[in-house]
């Protein structure tokens, strides 16, 4: 609670005391001033009423001020509490963030560990799957090899047929080409010979015709000369007979007609020779065209032969590729077979180890049963012979202690590896002890039995060590896998619990913040202390 400020009330009290003193002074004055006094009293009453009203207002304001101060104090306290809570929440939030990051890193590590463990488990499980897969692949590769071999055989047959056909075609084409070449050469030679013969005949005939023409021209010249001479003679001798002249003229005309006929015959022969020459030229042109056509066919055939050789080379390359693929498939087959053989050998070795393990266990169980029987028998003999003292002396002997230590080691090894029951181990110990009793009772001839027992124990120890190595490896792997699994499960469980706690804390914080926002601290909810005005103003009624 805050203290009440009384300074404004003191001024009011001073005013009241001042007015009271004035009233006392006025009482002692004369009565002439009674009217004035009444007015003053009325004014004083009015002033007092106003003062009382002001006092009431002051009291109300002071009470509201006090309440405001109280509310301020409470609000400061609440603000301090909230700030402290905020600091705490921020620290917790930072811690939770750090823990979340650590949890994330742990989750990543756990995921990596899980993946590694899963990979290891998958690797262990995938051995059989790889076996089956390799066997299936081998079967598929065998089928593919059979198919490839069949395809190769078919392709080889087709290639052989195609090669034979191509060879036959090439042989026929070469024969046809050689025949055409021969025909072309013969035709060329024949045409050349014919042209030579015809040209020679034409030359001879032309020479003959030229000679005949020259002779006829000479005859014509001679006849003209004779006519001129006759004319001269006729002119010189007018008296010569006209009949002789006519006879000469008729003879000349006949000779001229004969010459014209021979000329016509020669022209006809020349024309026929020219026609034959033109026909020979046409035949030469046709022969040349045939030669060009044959050359074109030869080129086409040579291109076809070239393409056939290219195809043959491609087929040979494909054959080589197929042979390489076959070799690769064969190598894969050998690899797969070697893998299968290795896996089968591993399986056989594992089976042999298991069988040896089971045989050793069975052997130990049989020995335990025999030991039980021998113990019972030796107990009966000991009861009959009453050789307890000798047994005690023998126990003090170092060989008996060695036997005990060896038997204890063997029992421990069998407990850890072979899982022989505790009863059977006790039976073995009692067997050894009973054998020691028997040996101690017999005094002589028992050293050999002790040696044999020691040898048997050493052999059993060696076998158990071998089995222990195999069993330890299997157990260690199984234990490591189980430990990793349990560790991962524990870490996941802890992480889930931590996460659940964080969520619960955040939910509680959210609920508190929402509750405070919906229901803020009001002055009505605070404990109120109402003080009357009389006590505040020290008024008496």
mmCIF file with all atom_site columns, N, CA and C in Angstrom, residues 129-167:
data_model
loop_
_atom_site.group_PDB
_atom_site.id
_atom_site.type_symbol
_atom_site.label_atom_id
_atom_site.label_alt_id
_atom_site.label_comp_id
_atom_site.label_asym_id
_atom_site.label_entity_id
_atom_site.label_seq_id
_atom_site.pdbx_PDB_ins_code
_atom_site.Cartn_x
_atom_site.Cartn_y
_atom_site.Cartn_z
_atom_site.occupancy
_atom_site.B_iso_or_equiv
_atom_site.pdbx_formal_charge
_atom_site.auth_seq_id
_atom_site.auth_comp_id
_atom_site.auth_asym_id
_atom_site.auth_atom_id
_atom_site.pdbx_PDB_model_num
ATOM 1   N N  . UNK A 1 129 ? 20.501 -64.044 -53.022  1.00 0.00 ? 129 UNK A N  1
ATOM 2   C CA . UNK A 1 129 ? 19.862 -63.426 -54.186  1.00 0.00 ? 129 UNK A CA 1
ATOM 3   C C  . UNK A 1 129 ? 20.822 -63.345 -55.362  1.00 0.00 ? 129 UNK A C  1
ATOM 4   N N  . UNK A 1 130 ? 22.094 -63.029 -55.059  1.00 0.00 ? 130 UNK A N  1
ATOM 5   C CA . UNK A 1 130 ? 23.085 -63.006 -56.135  1.00 0.00 ? 130 UNK A CA 1
ATOM 6   C C  . UNK A 1 130 ? 23.277 -64.383 -56.736  1.00 0.00 ? 130 UNK A C  1
ATOM 7   N N  . UNK A 1 131 ? 23.246 -65.402 -55.864  1.00 0.00 ? 131 UNK A N  1
ATOM 8   C CA . UNK A 1 131 ? 23.332 -66.764 -56.389  1.00 0.00 ? 131 UNK A CA 1
ATOM 9   C C  . UNK A 1 131 ? 22.195 -67.043 -57.364  1.00 0.00 ? 131 UNK A C  1
ATOM 10  N N  . UNK A 1 132 ? 20.973 -66.759 -56.887  1.00 0.00 ? 132 UNK A N  1
ATOM 11  C CA . UNK A 1 132 ? 19.821 -66.998 -57.762  1.00 0.00 ? 132 UNK A CA 1
ATOM 12  C C  . UNK A 1 132 ? 19.899 -66.140 -59.012  1.00 0.00 ? 132 UNK A C  1
ATOM 13  N N  . UNK A 1 133 ? 20.318 -64.880 -58.801  1.00 0.00 ? 133 UNK A N  1
ATOM 14  C CA . UNK A 1 133 ? 20.412 -63.978 -59.952  1.00 0.00 ? 133 UNK A CA 1
ATOM 15  C C  . UNK A 1 133 ? 21.463 -64.455 -60.940  1.00 0.00 ? 133 UNK A C  1
ATOM 16  N N  . UNK A 1 134 ? 22.613 -64.890 -60.402  1.00 0.00 ? 134 UNK A N  1
ATOM 17  C CA . UNK A 1 134 ? 23.663 -65.392 -61.301  1.00 0.00 ? 134 UNK A CA 1
ATOM 18  C C  . UNK A 1 134 ? 23.224 -66.658 -62.017  1.00 0.00 ? 134 UNK A C  1
ATOM 19  N N  . UNK A 1 135 ? 22.494 -67.522 -61.274  1.00 0.00 ? 135 UNK A N  1
ATOM 20  C CA . UNK A 1 135 ? 21.997 -68.747 -61.923  1.00 0.00 ? 135 UNK A CA 1
ATOM 21  C C  . UNK A 1 135 ? 21.020 -68.384 -63.028  1.00 0.00 ? 135 UNK A C  1
ATOM 22  N N  . UNK A 1 136 ? 20.112 -67.436 -62.719  1.00 0.00 ? 136 UNK A N  1
ATOM 23  C CA . UNK A 1 136 ? 19.162 -67.011 -63.754  1.00 0.00 ? 136 UNK A CA 1
ATOM 24  C C  . UNK A 1 136 ? 19.878 -66.370 -64.933  1.00 0.00 ? 136 UNK A C  1
ATOM 25  N N  . UNK A 1 137 ? 20.896 -65.544 -64.604  1.00 0.00 ? 137 UNK A N  1
ATOM 26  C CA . UNK A 1 137 ? 21.664 -64.923 -65.686  1.00 0.00 ? 137 UNK A CA 1
ATOM 27  C C  . UNK A 1 137 ? 22.390 -65.962 -66.522  1.00 0.00 ? 137 UNK A C  1
ATOM 28  N N  . UNK A 1 138 ? 22.917 -66.981 -65.845  1.00 0.00 ? 138 UNK A N  1
ATOM 29  C CA . UNK A 1 138 ? 23.577 -68.051 -66.592  1.00 0.00 ? 138 UNK A CA 1
ATOM 30  C C  . UNK A 1 138 ? 22.598 -68.770 -67.509  1.00 0.00 ? 138 UNK A C  1
ATOM 31  N N  . UNK A 1 139 ? 21.400 -69.041 -66.962  1.00 0.00 ? 139 UNK A N  1
ATOM 32  C CA . UNK A 1 139 ? 20.405 -69.689 -67.820  1.00 0.00 ? 139 UNK A CA 1
ATOM 33  C C  . UNK A 1 139 ? 20.039 -68.800 -68.997  1.00 0.00 ? 139 UNK A C  1
ATOM 34  N N  . UNK A 1 140 ? 19.855 -67.501 -68.684  1.00 0.00 ? 140 UNK A N  1
ATOM 35  C CA . UNK A 1 140 ? 19.504 -66.572 -69.771  1.00 0.00 ? 140 UNK A CA 1
ATOM 36  C C  . UNK A 1 140 ? 20.629 -66.482 -70.786  1.00 0.00 ? 140 UNK A C  1
ATOM 37  N N  . UNK A 1 141 ? 21.885 -66.411 -70.265  1.00 0.00 ? 141 UNK A N  1
ATOM 38  C CA . UNK A 1 141 ? 23.025 -66.330 -71.193  1.00 0.00 ? 141 UNK A CA 1
ATOM 39  C C  . UNK A 1 141 ? 23.173 -67.601 -72.007  1.00 0.00 ? 141 UNK A C  1
ATOM 40  N N  . UNK A 1 142 ? 22.876 -68.744 -71.370  1.00 0.00 ? 142 UNK A N  1
ATOM 41  C CA . UNK A 1 142 ? 22.921 -69.995 -72.132  1.00 0.00 ? 142 UNK A CA 1
ATOM 42  C C  . UNK A 1 142 ? 21.879 -69.982 -73.245  1.00 0.00 ? 142 UNK A C  1
ATOM 43  N N  . UNK A 1 143 ? 20.665 -69.525 -72.888  1.00 0.00 ? 143 UNK A N  1
ATOM 44  C CA . UNK A 1 143 ? 19.632 -69.430 -73.924  1.00 0.00 ? 143 UNK A CA 1
ATOM 45  C C  . UNK A 1 143 ? 20.051 -68.455 -75.013  1.00 0.00 ? 143 UNK A C  1
ATOM 46  N N  . UNK A 1 144 ? 20.614 -67.306 -74.568  1.00 0.00 ? 144 UNK A N  1
ATOM 47  C CA . UNK A 1 144 ? 21.069 -66.325 -75.562  1.00 0.00 ? 144 UNK A CA 1
ATOM 48  C C  . UNK A 1 144 ? 22.185 -66.889 -76.430  1.00 0.00 ? 144 UNK A C  1
ATOM 49  N N  . UNK A 1 145 ? 23.084 -67.660 -75.800  1.00 0.00 ? 145 UNK A N  1
ATOM 50  C CA . UNK A 1 145 ? 24.146 -68.287 -76.587  1.00 0.00 ? 145 UNK A CA 1
ATOM 51  C C  . UNK A 1 145 ? 23.578 -69.257 -77.607  1.00 0.00 ? 145 UNK A C  1
ATOM 52  N N  . UNK A 1 146 ? 22.588 -70.040 -77.161  1.00 0.00 ? 146 UNK A N  1
ATOM 53  C CA . UNK A 1 146 ? 21.966 -70.984 -78.102  1.00 0.00 ? 146 UNK A CA 1
ATOM 54  C C  . UNK A 1 146 ? 21.310 -70.221 -79.243  1.00 0.00 ? 146 UNK A C  1
ATOM 55  N N  . UNK A 1 147 ? 20.574 -69.145 -78.875  1.00 0.00 ? 147 UNK A N  1
ATOM 56  C CA . UNK A 1 147 ? 19.923 -68.347 -79.921  1.00 0.00 ? 147 UNK A CA 1
ATOM 57  C C  . UNK A 1 147 ? 20.952 -67.705 -80.846  1.00 0.00 ? 147 UNK A C  1
ATOM 58  N N  . UNK A 1 148 ? 22.036 -67.185 -80.227  1.00 0.00 ? 148 UNK A N  1
ATOM 59  C CA . UNK A 1 148 ? 23.071 -66.534 -81.047  1.00 0.00 ? 148 UNK A CA 1
ATOM 60  C C  . UNK A 1 148 ? 23.748 -67.535 -81.965  1.00 0.00 ? 148 UNK A C  1
ATOM 61  N N  . UNK A 1 149 ? 23.991 -68.730 -81.405  1.00 0.00 ? 149 UNK A N  1
ATOM 62  C CA . UNK A 1 149 ? 24.604 -69.752 -82.256  1.00 0.00 ? 149 UNK A CA 1
ATOM 63  C C  . UNK A 1 149 ? 23.685 -70.143 -83.405  1.00 0.00 ? 149 UNK A C  1
ATOM 64  N N  . UNK A 1 150 ? 22.375 -70.282 -83.079  1.00 0.00 ? 150 UNK A N  1
ATOM 65  C CA . UNK A 1 150 ? 21.430 -70.604 -84.148  1.00 0.00 ? 150 UNK A CA 1
ATOM 66  C C  . UNK A 1 150 ? 21.384 -69.490 -85.186  1.00 0.00 ? 150 UNK A C  1
ATOM 67  N N  . UNK A 1 151 ? 21.340 -68.226 -84.672  1.00 0.00 ? 151 UNK A N  1
ATOM 68  C CA . UNK A 1 151 ? 21.339 -67.100 -85.608  1.00 0.00 ? 151 UNK A CA 1
ATOM 69  C C  . UNK A 1 151 ? 22.619 -67.056 -86.429  1.00 0.00 ? 151 UNK A C  1
ATOM 70  N N  . UNK A 1 152 ? 23.749 -67.357 -85.774  1.00 0.00 ? 152 UNK A N  1
ATOM 71  C CA . UNK A 1 152 ? 25.011 -67.368 -86.511  1.00 0.00 ? 152 UNK A CA 1
ATOM 72  C C  . UNK A 1 152 ? 25.036 -68.459 -87.567  1.00 0.00 ? 152 UNK A C  1
ATOM 73  N N  . UNK A 1 153 ? 24.507 -69.643 -87.179  1.00 0.00 ? 153 UNK A N  1
ATOM 74  C CA . UNK A 1 153 ? 24.466 -70.720 -88.174  1.00 0.00 ? 153 UNK A CA 1
ATOM 75  C C  . UNK A 1 153 ? 23.582 -70.331 -89.350  1.00 0.00 ? 153 UNK A C  1
ATOM 76  N N  . UNK A 1 154 ? 22.395 -69.751 -89.012  1.00 0.00 ? 154 UNK A N  1
ATOM 77  C CA . UNK A 1 154 ? 21.504 -69.331 -90.094  1.00 0.00 ? 154 UNK A CA 1
ATOM 78  C C  . UNK A 1 154 ? 22.142 -68.238 -90.930  1.00 0.00 ? 154 UNK A C  1
ATOM 79  N N  . UNK A 1 155 ? 22.797 -67.274 -90.236  1.00 0.00 ? 155 UNK A N  1
ATOM 80  C CA . UNK A 1 155 ? 23.442 -66.193 -90.991  1.00 0.00 ? 155 UNK A CA 1
ATOM 81  C C  . UNK A 1 155 ? 24.595 -66.712 -91.837  1.00 0.00 ? 155 UNK A C  1
ATOM 82  N N  . UNK A 1 156 ? 25.341 -67.697 -91.297  1.00 0.00 ? 156 UNK A N  1
ATOM 83  C CA . UNK A 1 156 ? 26.424 -68.270 -92.093  1.00 0.00 ? 156 UNK A CA 1
ATOM 84  C C  . UNK A 1 156 ? 25.888 -68.993 -93.322  1.00 0.00 ? 156 UNK A C  1
ATOM 85  N N  . UNK A 1 157 ? 24.775 -69.735 -93.111  1.00 0.00 ? 157 UNK A N  1
ATOM 86  C CA . UNK A 1 157 ? 24.176 -70.404 -94.265  1.00 0.00 ? 157 UNK A CA 1
ATOM 87  C C  . UNK A 1 157 ? 23.711 -69.389 -95.299  1.00 0.00 ? 157 UNK A C  1
ATOM 88  N N  . UNK A 1 158 ? 23.031 -68.331 -94.802  1.00 0.00 ? 158 UNK A N  1
ATOM 89  C CA . UNK A 1 158 ? 22.572 -67.297 -95.734  1.00 0.00 ? 158 UNK A CA 1
ATOM 90  C C  . UNK A 1 158 ? 23.744 -66.616 -96.420  1.00 0.00 ? 158 UNK A C  1
ATOM 91  N N  . UNK A 1 159 ? 24.800 -66.376 -95.639  1.00 0.00 ? 159 UNK A N  1
ATOM 92  C CA . UNK A 1 159 ? 25.981 -65.760 -96.246  1.00 0.00 ? 159 UNK A CA 1
ATOM 93  C C  . UNK A 1 159 ? 26.606 -66.665 -97.299  1.00 0.00 ? 159 UNK A C  1
ATOM 94  N N  . UNK A 1 160 ? 26.651 -67.972 -96.977  1.00 0.00 ? 160 UNK A N  1
ATOM 95  C CA . UNK A 1 160 ? 27.227 -68.911 -97.944  1.00 0.00 ? 160 UNK A CA 1
ATOM 96  C C  . UNK A 1 160 ? 26.400 -68.933 -99.220  1.00 0.00 ? 160 UNK A C  1
ATOM 97  N N  . UNK A 1 161 ? 25.059 -68.977 -99.024  1.00 0.00 ? 161 UNK A N  1
ATOM 98  C CA . UNK A 1 161 ? 24.179 -68.974 -100.205 1.00 0.00 ? 161 UNK A CA 1
ATOM 99  C C  . UNK A 1 161 ? 24.347 -67.677 -100.976 1.00 0.00 ? 161 UNK A C  1
ATOM 100 N N  . UNK A 1 162 ? 24.366 -66.558 -100.222 1.00 0.00 ? 162 UNK A N  1
ATOM 101 C CA . UNK A 1 162 ? 24.519 -65.267 -100.882 1.00 0.00 ? 162 UNK A CA 1
ATOM 102 C C  . UNK A 1 162 ? 25.857 -65.171 -101.600 1.00 0.00 ? 162 UNK A C  1
ATOM 103 N N  . UNK A 1 163 ? 26.902 -65.681 -100.955 1.00 0.00 ? 163 UNK A N  1
ATOM 104 C CA . UNK A 1 163 ? 28.224 -65.647 -101.585 1.00 0.00 ? 163 UNK A CA 1
ATOM 105 C C  . UNK A 1 163 ? 28.259 -66.482 -102.855 1.00 0.00 ? 163 UNK A C  1
ATOM 106 N N  . UNK A 1 164 ? 27.672 -67.681 -102.769 1.00 0.00 ? 164 UNK A N  1
ATOM 107 C CA . UNK A 1 164 ? 27.641 -68.535 -103.969 1.00 0.00 ? 164 UNK A CA 1
ATOM 108 C C  . UNK A 1 164 ? 26.849 -67.866 -105.086 1.00 0.00 ? 164 UNK A C  1
ATOM 109 N N  . UNK A 1 165 ? 25.690 -67.275 -104.708 1.00 0.00 ? 165 UNK A N  1
ATOM 110 C CA . UNK A 1 165 ? 24.891 -66.589 -105.723 1.00 0.00 ? 165 UNK A CA 1
ATOM 111 C C  . UNK A 1 165 ? 25.662 -65.421 -106.320 1.00 0.00 ? 165 UNK A C  1
ATOM 112 N N  . UNK A 1 166 ? 26.314 -64.653 -105.450 1.00 0.00 ? 166 UNK A N  1
ATOM 113 C CA . UNK A 1 166 ? 27.076 -63.513 -105.950 1.00 0.00 ? 166 UNK A CA 1
ATOM 114 C C  . UNK A 1 166 ? 28.238 -63.964 -106.836 1.00 0.00 ? 166 UNK A C  1
ATOM 115 N N  . UNK A 1 167 ? 28.895 -65.049 -106.423 1.00 0.00 ? 167 UNK A N  1
ATOM 116 C CA . UNK A 1 167 ? 29.997 -65.552 -107.244 1.00 0.00 ? 167 UNK A CA 1
ATOM 117 C C  . UNK A 1 167 ? 29.495 -66.027 -108.604 1.00 0.00 ? 167 UNK A C  1
#
